Amino acid sequence: MKKGFVFDLDGVITDTAKFHYIAWKELAESLGITIDEVFNESLKGISRMDSLDKILAYGQKENDYSPAEKEALAKQKNDEYVKLLADLSAADLLPGVHDFLMDAKAHQIPCAIASASKNAPMILEKLGVLDFFGHIVDPESLKKGKPDPEIFVKAAQSIAVAPEDAIGFEDAQAGIEGIKAAGMYAIGISATETLAGADLQVGSMTELSVEQLIER
Ligand code: BG6
Ligand code: MG
């Protein structure tokens, strides 16, 4: 049976969560809403517009903006986020990621990206790892976001691997739930949060070996 790996991006390949947080916090402040890092946890893995909706609801302003105004706010946040990514480079890969991807390639295990981020191709390019991935699921093509399994099922299909032969890597609770609902083996990556339902949790990718995972 052909095996495959499906990766989330933000928080698994690189630590962009801090930049999402800075950009959302700034936008929220401009609307009179204060968010903190605890609230930010609930935005991980959630699409741009769903994140904005959550922030507006948190500030009890969910009915204050038209769809066009919300589009403008989401764009404003993204413009700031993209500015913060200007200096992103291979040095920003999380520990163990490059070695793991090299090892997967050596074992001819196809890899795909299942990220809610529309910025994924640009970020992977800046990190210098775009070529390791056979496919990046386009979040615009999804009917539902995480924790729905759709993005993980599509990612596995894109590299011609059955979900039960695929391993998913995630740092967010919504992502672990999506991976499990897709029928895949879930590896949680977080040194700080407990990811309920993960088949295995590690603090970083340095703790993982491709060979051991294939045997499993
Ligand atoms: C996810 C992040 O990977 O992508 C979320 O965890 C983010 O925080 C989402 O909102 C969408 O990202 P983008 O780059 O399309 O705004
Ligand atoms: Mg993530």
Short mmCIF file of N, CA, C and O and ligand atoms in Angstrom, two decimals, residues 8-12 44-45 146 170-172, ligand 2:
data_model
loop_
_atom_site.label_atom_id
_atom_site.label_comp_id
_atom_site.label_asym_id
_atom_site.label_seq_id
_atom_site.Cartn_x
_atom_site.Cartn_y
_atom_site.Cartn_z
N ASP A 8 -0.34 20.20 7.56
CA ASP A 8 -0.83 21.56 7.75
C ASP A 8 0.40 22.46 7.55
O ASP A 8 1.54 21.97 7.55
N LEU A 9 0.18 23.74 7.35
CA LEU A 9 1.32 24.65 7.13
C LEU A 9 1.66 25.48 8.37
O LEU A 9 2.71 25.30 8.99
N ASP A 10 0.70 26.38 8.72
CA ASP A 10 0.95 27.31 9.84
C ASP A 10 1.06 26.54 11.15
O ASP A 10 0.11 25.88 11.56
N GLY A 11 2.22 26.59 11.79
CA GLY A 11 2.40 25.92 13.08
C GLY A 11 2.99 24.52 12.94
O GLY A 11 3.34 23.90 13.95
N VAL A 12 3.09 24.02 11.70
CA VAL A 12 3.69 22.69 11.48
C VAL A 12 4.98 22.83 10.67
O VAL A 12 6.03 22.32 11.06
N LYS A 44 -6.69 29.19 15.22
CA LYS A 44 -5.75 28.33 14.50
C LYS A 44 -6.49 27.33 13.60
O LYS A 44 -7.40 26.64 14.06
N GLY A 45 -6.09 27.29 12.35
CA GLY A 45 -6.70 26.36 11.39
C GLY A 45 -7.98 26.89 10.77
O GLY A 45 -8.56 26.25 9.90
N LYS A 146 -11.76 23.22 8.17
CA LYS A 146 -11.49 22.37 9.33
C LYS A 146 -12.43 22.80 10.45
O LYS A 146 -12.71 23.99 10.57
N GLU A 170 -0.61 18.05 12.27
CA GLU A 170 -1.38 19.25 12.63
C GLU A 170 -0.96 19.82 13.97
O GLU A 170 -0.57 19.09 14.87
N ASP A 171 -1.10 21.15 14.11
CA ASP A 171 -0.84 21.80 15.40
C ASP A 171 -2.13 22.31 16.04
O ASP A 171 -2.08 22.83 17.15
N ALA A 172 -3.26 22.20 15.31
CA ALA A 172 -4.51 22.78 15.81
C ALA A 172 -5.54 21.70 16.13
O ALA A 172 -5.61 20.67 15.44
MG MG B 2 -1.79 25.09 11.87
#
